[in-house]
mmCIF file of N, CA and C in Angstrom:
data_model
loop_
_atom_site.group_PDB
_atom_site.id
_atom_site.type_symbol
_atom_site.label_atom_id
_atom_site.label_comp_id
_atom_site.label_asym_id
_atom_site.label_seq_id
_atom_site.Cartn_x
_atom_site.Cartn_y
_atom_site.Cartn_z
ATOM 1 N N MET A 1290 92.153 66.067 73.659
ATOM 2 C CA MET A 1290 92.363 67.437 74.074
ATOM 3 C C MET A 1290 91.042 68.209 73.957
ATOM 4 N N SER A 1291 90.766 69.032 74.945
ATOM 5 C CA SER A 1291 89.553 69.842 74.876
ATOM 6 C C SER A 1291 89.746 70.954 73.842
ATOM 7 N N LYS A 1292 88.669 71.447 73.341
ATOM 8 C CA LYS A 1292 88.724 72.488 72.310
ATOM 9 C C LYS A 1292 88.658 73.855 72.985
ATOM 10 N N LEU A 1293 89.815 74.343 73.403
ATOM 11 C CA LEU A 1293 89.910 75.605 74.124
ATOM 12 C C LEU A 1293 89.684 76.803 73.203
ATOM 13 N N HIS A 1294 89.042 77.828 73.768
ATOM 14 C CA HIS A 1294 88.769 79.062 73.035
ATOM 15 C C HIS A 1294 89.140 80.254 73.908
ATOM 16 N N LEU A 1295 89.799 81.233 73.299
ATOM 17 C CA LEU A 1295 90.200 82.464 73.971
ATOM 18 C C LEU A 1295 89.301 83.589 73.493
ATOM 19 N N VAL A 1296 88.828 84.402 74.427
ATOM 20 C CA VAL A 1296 88.035 85.580 74.082
ATOM 21 C C VAL A 1296 88.797 86.800 74.582
ATOM 22 N N PHE A 1297 89.043 87.737 73.670
ATOM 23 C CA PHE A 1297 89.708 88.977 74.054
ATOM 24 C C PHE A 1297 89.228 90.097 73.145
ATOM 25 N N GLY A 1298 89.570 91.311 73.513
ATOM 26 C CA GLY A 1298 89.165 92.443 72.699
ATOM 27 C C GLY A 1298 89.902 93.695 73.068
ATOM 28 N N GLY A 1299 89.630 94.722 72.301
ATOM 29 C CA GLY A 1299 90.253 96.015 72.526
ATOM 30 C C GLY A 1299 89.872 96.986 71.438
ATOM 31 N N ARG A 1300 90.507 98.129 71.488
ATOM 32 C CA ARG A 1300 90.238 99.188 70.522
ATOM 33 C C ARG A 1300 90.993 98.887 69.225
ATOM 34 N N VAL A 1301 90.276 98.968 68.101
ATOM 35 C CA VAL A 1301 90.886 98.744 66.793
ATOM 36 C C VAL A 1301 91.098 100.076 66.081
ATOM 37 N N LYS A 1302 92.076 100.092 65.172
ATOM 38 C CA LYS A 1302 92.362 101.309 64.404
ATOM 39 C C LYS A 1302 91.243 101.599 63.410
ATOM 40 N N ASP A 1303 90.683 100.537 62.851
ATOM 41 C CA ASP A 1303 89.616 100.656 61.868
ATOM 42 C C ASP A 1303 88.603 99.544 62.168
ATOM 43 N N PRO A 1304 87.337 99.887 62.352
ATOM 44 C CA PRO A 1304 86.330 98.864 62.699
ATOM 45 C C PRO A 1304 86.185 97.740 61.678
ATOM 46 N N ARG A 1305 86.701 97.921 60.480
ATOM 47 C CA ARG A 1305 86.610 96.883 59.451
ATOM 48 C C ARG A 1305 87.764 95.893 59.524
ATOM 49 N N THR A 1306 88.691 96.112 60.445
ATOM 50 C CA THR A 1306 89.868 95.242 60.533
ATOM 51 C C THR A 1306 90.037 94.691 61.950
ATOM 52 N N LEU A 1307 91.038 93.855 62.099
ATOM 53 C CA LEU A 1307 91.412 93.341 63.424
ATOM 54 C C LEU A 1307 92.763 93.896 63.861
ATOM 55 N N GLU A 1308 93.128 95.075 63.358
ATOM 56 C CA GLU A 1308 94.381 95.709 63.757
ATOM 57 C C GLU A 1308 94.119 96.513 65.034
ATOM 58 N N PHE A 1309 94.609 95.973 66.149
ATOM 59 C CA PHE A 1309 94.354 96.612 67.429
ATOM 60 C C PHE A 1309 95.270 97.814 67.612
ATOM 61 N N ALA A 1310 94.699 98.915 68.106
ATOM 62 C CA ALA A 1310 95.432 100.166 68.268
ATOM 63 C C ALA A 1310 96.562 100.038 69.277
ATOM 64 N N ASP A 1311 96.306 99.344 70.382
ATOM 65 C CA ASP A 1311 97.316 99.196 71.433
ATOM 66 C C ASP A 1311 97.258 97.774 71.973
ATOM 67 N N PRO A 1312 98.025 96.862 71.370
ATOM 68 C CA PRO A 1312 97.980 95.463 71.805
ATOM 69 C C PRO A 1312 98.290 95.259 73.291
ATOM 70 N N SER A 1313 99.046 96.169 73.878
ATOM 71 C CA SER A 1313 99.361 96.020 75.309
ATOM 72 C C SER A 1313 98.149 96.307 76.188
ATOM 73 N N ALA A 1314 97.103 96.905 75.614
ATOM 74 C CA ALA A 1314 95.909 97.243 76.389
ATOM 75 C C ALA A 1314 94.739 96.301 76.095
ATOM 76 N N LEU A 1315 95.014 95.172 75.450
ATOM 77 C CA LEU A 1315 93.930 94.233 75.151
ATOM 78 C C LEU A 1315 93.304 93.697 76.431
ATOM 79 N N GLU A 1316 92.011 93.518 76.390
ATOM 80 C CA GLU A 1316 91.266 92.965 77.528
ATOM 81 C C GLU A 1316 91.060 91.470 77.288
ATOM 82 N N VAL A 1317 91.672 90.663 78.123
ATOM 83 C CA VAL A 1317 91.493 89.214 78.024
ATOM 84 C C VAL A 1317 90.274 88.835 78.858
ATOM 85 N N VAL A 1318 89.246 88.354 78.189
ATOM 86 C CA VAL A 1318 88.017 87.964 78.880
ATOM 87 C C VAL A 1318 88.218 86.620 79.554
ATOM 88 N N GLY A 1319 88.858 85.678 78.826
ATOM 89 C CA GLY A 1319 89.127 84.385 79.429
ATOM 90 C C GLY A 1319 89.324 83.289 78.407
ATOM 91 N N ILE A 1320 89.639 82.108 78.929
ATOM 92 C CA ILE A 1320 89.791 80.904 78.129
ATOM 93 C C ILE A 1320 88.650 79.975 78.517
ATOM 94 N N PHE A 1321 87.989 79.429 77.493
ATOM 95 C CA PHE A 1321 86.782 78.657 77.717
ATOM 96 C C PHE A 1321 86.919 77.246 77.135
ATOM 97 N N PRO A 1322 86.255 76.272 77.740
ATOM 98 C CA PRO A 1322 86.421 74.872 77.342
ATOM 99 C C PRO A 1322 85.660 74.472 76.082
ATOM 100 N N ASP A 1323 84.762 75.336 75.625
ATOM 101 C CA ASP A 1323 83.993 75.007 74.424
ATOM 102 C C ASP A 1323 83.534 76.294 73.749
ATOM 103 N N TYR A 1324 83.132 76.152 72.485
ATOM 104 C CA TYR A 1324 82.745 77.328 71.715
ATOM 105 C C TYR A 1324 81.497 78.000 72.294
ATOM 106 N N ALA A 1325 80.553 77.233 72.767
ATOM 107 C CA ALA A 1325 79.303 77.810 73.285
ATOM 108 C C ALA A 1325 79.556 78.772 74.437
ATOM 109 N N SER A 1326 80.399 78.391 75.373
ATOM 110 C CA SER A 1326 80.674 79.286 76.504
ATOM 111 C C SER A 1326 81.534 80.474 76.065
ATOM 112 N N ALA A 1327 82.430 80.257 75.103
ATOM 113 C CA ALA A 1327 83.233 81.368 74.573
ATOM 114 C C ALA A 1327 82.340 82.367 73.847
ATOM 115 N N GLU A 1328 81.396 81.850 73.074
ATOM 116 C CA GLU A 1328 80.485 82.737 72.354
ATOM 117 C C GLU A 1328 79.624 83.544 73.324
ATOM 118 N N LYS A 1329 79.197 82.934 74.387
ATOM 119 C CA LYS A 1329 78.395 83.634 75.397
ATOM 120 C C LYS A 1329 79.190 84.787 76.001
ATOM 121 N N ALA A 1330 80.457 84.541 76.328
ATOM 122 C CA ALA A 1330 81.322 85.593 76.883
ATOM 123 C C ALA A 1330 81.590 86.682 75.850
ATOM 124 N N TRP A 1331 81.841 86.264 74.605
ATOM 125 C CA TRP A 1331 82.073 87.226 73.524
ATOM 126 C C TRP A 1331 80.841 88.120 73.349
ATOM 127 N N ARG A 1332 79.670 87.487 73.290
ATOM 128 C CA ARG A 1332 78.428 88.232 73.084
ATOM 129 C C ARG A 1332 78.182 89.248 74.205
ATOM 130 N N ALA A 1333 78.437 88.854 75.436
ATOM 131 C CA ALA A 1333 78.235 89.757 76.574
ATOM 132 C C ALA A 1333 79.148 90.977 76.475
ATOM 133 N N ASN A 1334 80.407 90.739 76.111
ATOM 134 C CA ASN A 1334 81.345 91.856 76.011
ATOM 135 C C ASN A 1334 81.092 92.715 74.781
ATOM 136 N N ALA A 1335 80.730 92.102 73.668
ATOM 137 C CA ALA A 1335 80.400 92.863 72.473
ATOM 138 C C ALA A 1335 79.167 93.726 72.726
ATOM 139 N N GLN A 1336 78.184 93.187 73.424
ATOM 140 C CA GLN A 1336 76.971 93.951 73.741
ATOM 141 C C GLN A 1336 77.280 95.106 74.687
ATOM 142 N N ARG A 1337 78.183 94.868 75.622
ATOM 143 C CA ARG A 1337 78.570 95.909 76.582
ATOM 144 C C ARG A 1337 79.203 97.109 75.884
ATOM 145 N N THR A 1338 79.871 96.876 74.760
ATOM 146 C CA THR A 1338 80.572 97.952 74.046
ATOM 147 C C THR A 1338 79.933 98.256 72.697
ATOM 148 N N VAL A 1339 78.677 97.901 72.513
ATOM 149 C CA VAL A 1339 78.006 98.023 71.222
ATOM 150 C C VAL A 1339 77.992 99.459 70.693
ATOM 151 N N ASP A 1340 77.986 100.449 71.545
ATOM 152 C CA ASP A 1340 77.936 101.838 71.097
ATOM 153 C C ASP A 1340 79.301 102.402 70.719
ATOM 154 N N ASP A 1341 80.354 101.633 70.896
ATOM 155 C CA ASP A 1341 81.709 102.075 70.576
ATOM 156 C C ASP A 1341 82.214 101.256 69.386
ATOM 157 N N ALA A 1342 82.131 101.838 68.192
ATOM 158 C CA ALA A 1342 82.481 101.117 66.964
ATOM 159 C C ALA A 1342 83.947 100.699 66.921
ATOM 160 N N GLU A 1343 84.796 101.328 67.708
ATOM 161 C CA GLU A 1343 86.217 100.997 67.680
ATOM 162 C C GLU A 1343 86.602 99.907 68.675
ATOM 163 N N MET A 1344 85.632 99.391 69.427
ATOM 164 C CA MET A 1344 85.905 98.273 70.337
ATOM 165 C C MET A 1344 85.463 96.989 69.661
ATOM 166 N N LYS A 1345 86.341 96.005 69.694
ATOM 167 C CA LYS A 1345 86.019 94.738 69.041
ATOM 168 C C LYS A 1345 86.493 93.590 69.923
ATOM 169 N N PHE A 1346 85.643 92.588 70.065
ATOM 170 C CA PHE A 1346 85.985 91.366 70.797
ATOM 171 C C PHE A 1346 85.966 90.206 69.815
ATOM 172 N N VAL A 1347 86.849 89.240 70.029
ATOM 173 C CA VAL A 1347 86.973 88.105 69.120
ATOM 174 C C VAL A 1347 87.090 86.803 69.904
ATOM 175 N N VAL A 1348 86.755 85.708 69.214
ATOM 176 C CA VAL A 1348 86.939 84.360 69.747
ATOM 177 C C VAL A 1348 88.052 83.716 68.932
ATOM 178 N N VAL A 1349 89.062 83.204 69.611
ATOM 179 C CA VAL A 1349 90.178 82.523 68.949
ATOM 180 C C VAL A 1349 90.109 81.045 69.311
ATOM 181 N N HIS A 1350 90.187 80.200 68.314
ATOM 182 C CA HIS A 1350 90.156 78.753 68.516
ATOM 183 C C HIS A 1350 91.565 78.291 68.900
ATOM 184 N N LEU A 1351 91.856 78.266 70.190
ATOM 185 C CA LEU A 1351 93.195 77.896 70.646
ATOM 186 C C LEU A 1351 93.569 76.484 70.250
ATOM 187 N N HIS A 1352 92.614 75.580 70.229
ATOM 188 C CA HIS A 1352 92.926 74.201 69.866
ATOM 189 C C HIS A 1352 93.465 74.114 68.442
ATOM 190 N N ARG A 1353 93.061 75.018 67.574
ATOM 191 C CA ARG A 1353 93.570 75.027 66.199
ATOM 192 C C ARG A 1353 95.013 75.520 66.155
ATOM 193 N N LEU A 1354 95.377 76.402 67.066
ATOM 194 C CA LEU A 1354 96.758 76.888 67.130
ATOM 195 C C LEU A 1354 97.669 75.869 67.797
ATOM 196 N N LEU A 1355 97.128 75.157 68.776
ATOM 197 C CA LEU A 1355 97.937 74.192 69.519
ATOM 198 C C LEU A 1355 98.212 72.920 68.729
ATOM 199 N N GLU A 1356 97.269 72.541 67.868
ATOM 200 C CA GLU A 1356 97.439 71.319 67.077
ATOM 201 C C GLU A 1356 97.050 71.579 65.617
ATOM 202 N N PRO A 1357 97.853 72.376 64.899
ATOM 203 C CA PRO A 1357 97.498 72.732 63.522
ATOM 204 C C PRO A 1357 97.457 71.543 62.577
ATOM 205 N N ASP A 1358 98.167 70.464 62.894
ATOM 206 C CA ASP A 1358 98.169 69.286 62.027
ATOM 207 C C ASP A 1358 96.790 68.634 61.946
ATOM 208 N N LEU A 1359 95.963 68.855 62.950
ATOM 209 C CA LEU A 1359 94.612 68.284 62.919
ATOM 210 C C LEU A 1359 93.750 68.940 61.848
ATOM 211 N N LEU A 1360 94.120 70.151 61.423
ATOM 212 C CA LEU A 1360 93.358 70.855 60.396
ATOM 213 C C LEU A 1360 93.740 70.430 58.998
ATOM 214 N N ALA A 1361 94.945 69.899 58.847
ATOM 215 C CA ALA A 1361 95.411 69.502 57.515
ATOM 216 C C ALA A 1361 94.570 68.344 57.006
ATOM 217 N N SER A 1362 94.201 68.434 55.746
ATOM 218 C CA SER A 1362 93.431 67.327 55.174
ATOM 219 C C SER A 1362 94.353 66.161 54.873
ATOM 220 N N PRO A 1363 93.875 64.948 55.043
ATOM 221 C CA PRO A 1363 94.718 63.775 54.785
ATOM 222 C C PRO A 1363 95.124 63.720 53.320
ATOM 223 N N GLU A 1364 96.352 63.313 53.095
ATOM 224 C CA GLU A 1364 96.850 63.222 51.728
ATOM 225 C C GLU A 1364 96.295 61.983 51.053
ATOM 226 N N ALA A 1365 95.982 62.137 49.783
ATOM 227 C CA ALA A 1365 95.396 61.018 49.021
ATOM 228 C C ALA A 1365 96.466 60.081 48.516
#
């Protein structure tokens, strides 16, 4: 399975948190096949909104959500 990454963002209630003010207004940048391309998209959008402290963009590791068992450490 490819390691998919989602990039999205929106206005947060507090710049120190990830609590989005209006989840229905989130901007979905896209789904990317690898972290490098997701980071590039994240960086472009974060730079575009750098003067607005209440706008935040994030990268979500979709592959970790789709296959959480891969993150579990093997039992001894």
